[in-house]
Amino acid sequence: MNHAPVVILDFGSQTTQLIARRVRELGVYCEIHPYHRPAAEVSALAPRALILSGGPASVTDADAPRPDPAMLELDLPILGICYGCQLLTQSLGGKVAASPLREFGRAALGPRAPDSRLFSRFSDSPVWMSHGDHVELTPPGFTVTAKTSDGLVAAIEDPSRRRFGVQFHPEVHHTPGGKDILAAFLFDVAGLVADWTPAHFIAETLARIRAQVGDDGHVICGLSGGVDSAVAAALVNAAIGKRLHCIFVDSGLLRKDEAVEVERTFGAELAFSLTTVDARERFLGALAGTADPELKRKTIGRVFIDVFEEAARAFKDAAFLCQGTLYPDVIESVSVRGPSATIKTHHNVGGLPERMHLKLIEPLRELFKDEVRAVGRELGLPERVLMREPFPGPGLAIRILGPVSPERIHTLQEADAIVRAELARLPNKHEIWQSFAVLLPVRSVGVMGDARTYEEVCAVRAVTSVDGMTADVFPIPHEALGRIATRIVNEVRGINRVVYDITSKPPGTIEWE
Ligand code: XMP
């Protein structure tokens, strides 16, 4: 990438990725690096500014994480956030000590120094604090530019050396004026321009893909119908057109009508070169009689790789494999990894690039999910693809508890379609991260008309989440729940009872298996 980055040094804060997202929302390219990266390596990136993240440690501990001392000497604007602020303070000759008052949560700032560079765009607002240590003595050359209403140091700066520190977290949602702080640092102090836009990214990426693939190279790409593979493929398609060969494996484990939808969208509408492999029988055969969740996952993963590899071999000229790897998958960070690092793995076509001697093309390696959507939008992908809910690689198999059979797949698809259709009518449907039906291998007695029934139970699940790592229950209004239950029991054969899952994650997981 041609963009010289703002470098964010990660000291283990849970909000490091949020800093990066806020900076990018301001139109500035940034990268996260672990705090122990040597200063020479960071220098080699030609960074435009440095941000030191927060972190759980205390700088007063002997073994606290510390950057290469040369890092703080770099001739760059530096902003320290929370732990980063304390680190700057201590390293530059000030003093940090345990706070007489631990501040966690919302805090009010007292008056700001009128000539503060960092607060020049900031209007009065609460800020979010989370610290046990505080700046007791500012380093030489620094002034205190704000205190909290409790009288503790909230911000310091030495504009002549371009060193700034804030004790609060400008990156979190609970600091509404946080973007003004970051904007003042990036634009006014560091003199950066907002040039990280989807259009720029696309122009640079297309050029890069063309250079990598050459004039006659061919690329294969597994299309799942999800956002990441769709946008990755759309970029490569825009770069080299028909020399991209998309493969869609129909496992029979997708939601109702989704296989048809993928073919219609990518084949008919977007005119990608698309091969659909109907592998429904193969997946079903391999899964027959399997009820164990992990065995289901392994089986599906194995069959997927076999099927994909066989299909890929048909493209003898292909020397490249396109994958929708995102930035959270590749950040070498000391804080909590993104969702893809922790979820039960599946769909990566593990080992295939080596076995088939394919070189990887990963056009989304630098992007967060919201940026991927923005790029997809700019490329003209339909909104229904971009706003698609995350869907697990093993598909409905892990929402059908117990053995998977064609009948049970059909039953779940029908019930699930009703859940989706009813939730789509809610005005706040955009708050939902995932929503679906789960088929339970539990039979209960019911009565329909004059007849006694003895059929399976279906659970309804809807959650809100930011990244899938944690999730809250999305409160489905009672009326909608009532409609869902009535419709499922009336319209779907094989289900005579509907229950509602109200478990958050943790302790539950989003999926049932
Ligand atoms: P859990 O159930 O672990 O899911 O709370 C977290 C997120 O990951 C998705 N998920 C998967 N995605 N392969 C995937 O590609 C999988 O095996 C898998 N298992 C869970 C899940 O849908 C949720 O978004």
Short mmCIF file of C-alpha atoms in Angstrom, two decimals, residues 7-13 16 31-43 45 50-54 63-72 74 83 87 330-335 337:
data_model
loop_
_atom_site.label_atom_id
_atom_site.label_comp_id
_atom_site.label_asym_id
_atom_site.label_seq_id
_atom_site.Cartn_x
_atom_site.Cartn_y
_atom_site.Cartn_z
CA VAL A 7 1.29 3.49 13.64
CA ILE A 8 -0.65 2.37 16.69
CA LEU A 9 1.51 0.56 19.19
CA ASP A 10 -0.57 -1.99 21.03
CA PHE A 11 -0.01 -2.39 24.76
CA GLY A 12 -2.82 -4.88 25.18
CA SER A 13 -5.90 -2.72 25.49
CA THR A 16 -6.77 -0.92 20.39
CA GLU A 31 -1.72 0.00 11.26
CA ILE A 32 -1.54 -1.77 14.61
CA HIS A 33 1.81 -3.17 15.70
CA PRO A 34 2.83 -4.90 18.92
CA TYR A 35 4.53 -2.61 21.44
CA HIS A 36 7.82 -4.48 21.21
CA ARG A 37 8.36 -3.78 17.52
CA PRO A 38 11.90 -2.33 17.14
CA ALA A 39 11.92 1.41 16.43
CA ALA A 40 13.97 0.81 13.27
CA GLU A 41 11.23 -1.41 11.85
CA VAL A 42 8.56 1.15 12.61
CA SER A 43 10.71 3.87 11.06
CA LEU A 45 7.25 2.11 7.46
CA LEU A 50 2.45 7.32 16.52
CA ILE A 51 -0.36 6.44 18.91
CA LEU A 52 0.37 4.49 22.08
CA SER A 53 -2.64 2.43 23.11
CA GLY A 54 -3.96 1.75 26.57
CA ASP A 63 7.84 -5.95 34.04
CA ALA A 64 5.36 -3.55 32.44
CA PRO A 65 5.41 -3.62 28.64
CA ARG A 66 7.72 -0.92 27.34
CA PRO A 67 8.53 0.07 23.77
CA ASP A 68 12.01 0.29 22.30
CA PRO A 69 13.35 3.50 23.99
CA ALA A 70 14.27 4.86 20.56
CA MET A 71 10.57 4.80 19.67
CA LEU A 72 9.73 7.78 21.85
CA LEU A 74 11.36 9.41 16.81
CA TYR A 83 -1.44 3.52 29.67
CA LEU A 87 4.25 5.62 29.61
CA VAL A 330 -3.70 -10.64 10.54
CA ILE A 331 -3.10 -8.01 13.21
CA GLU A 332 -0.13 -9.11 15.19
CA SER A 333 -1.45 -7.69 18.39
CA VAL A 334 -1.01 -8.29 22.07
CA SER A 335 -4.66 -7.63 22.83
CA ARG A 337 -7.73 -11.14 18.76
#
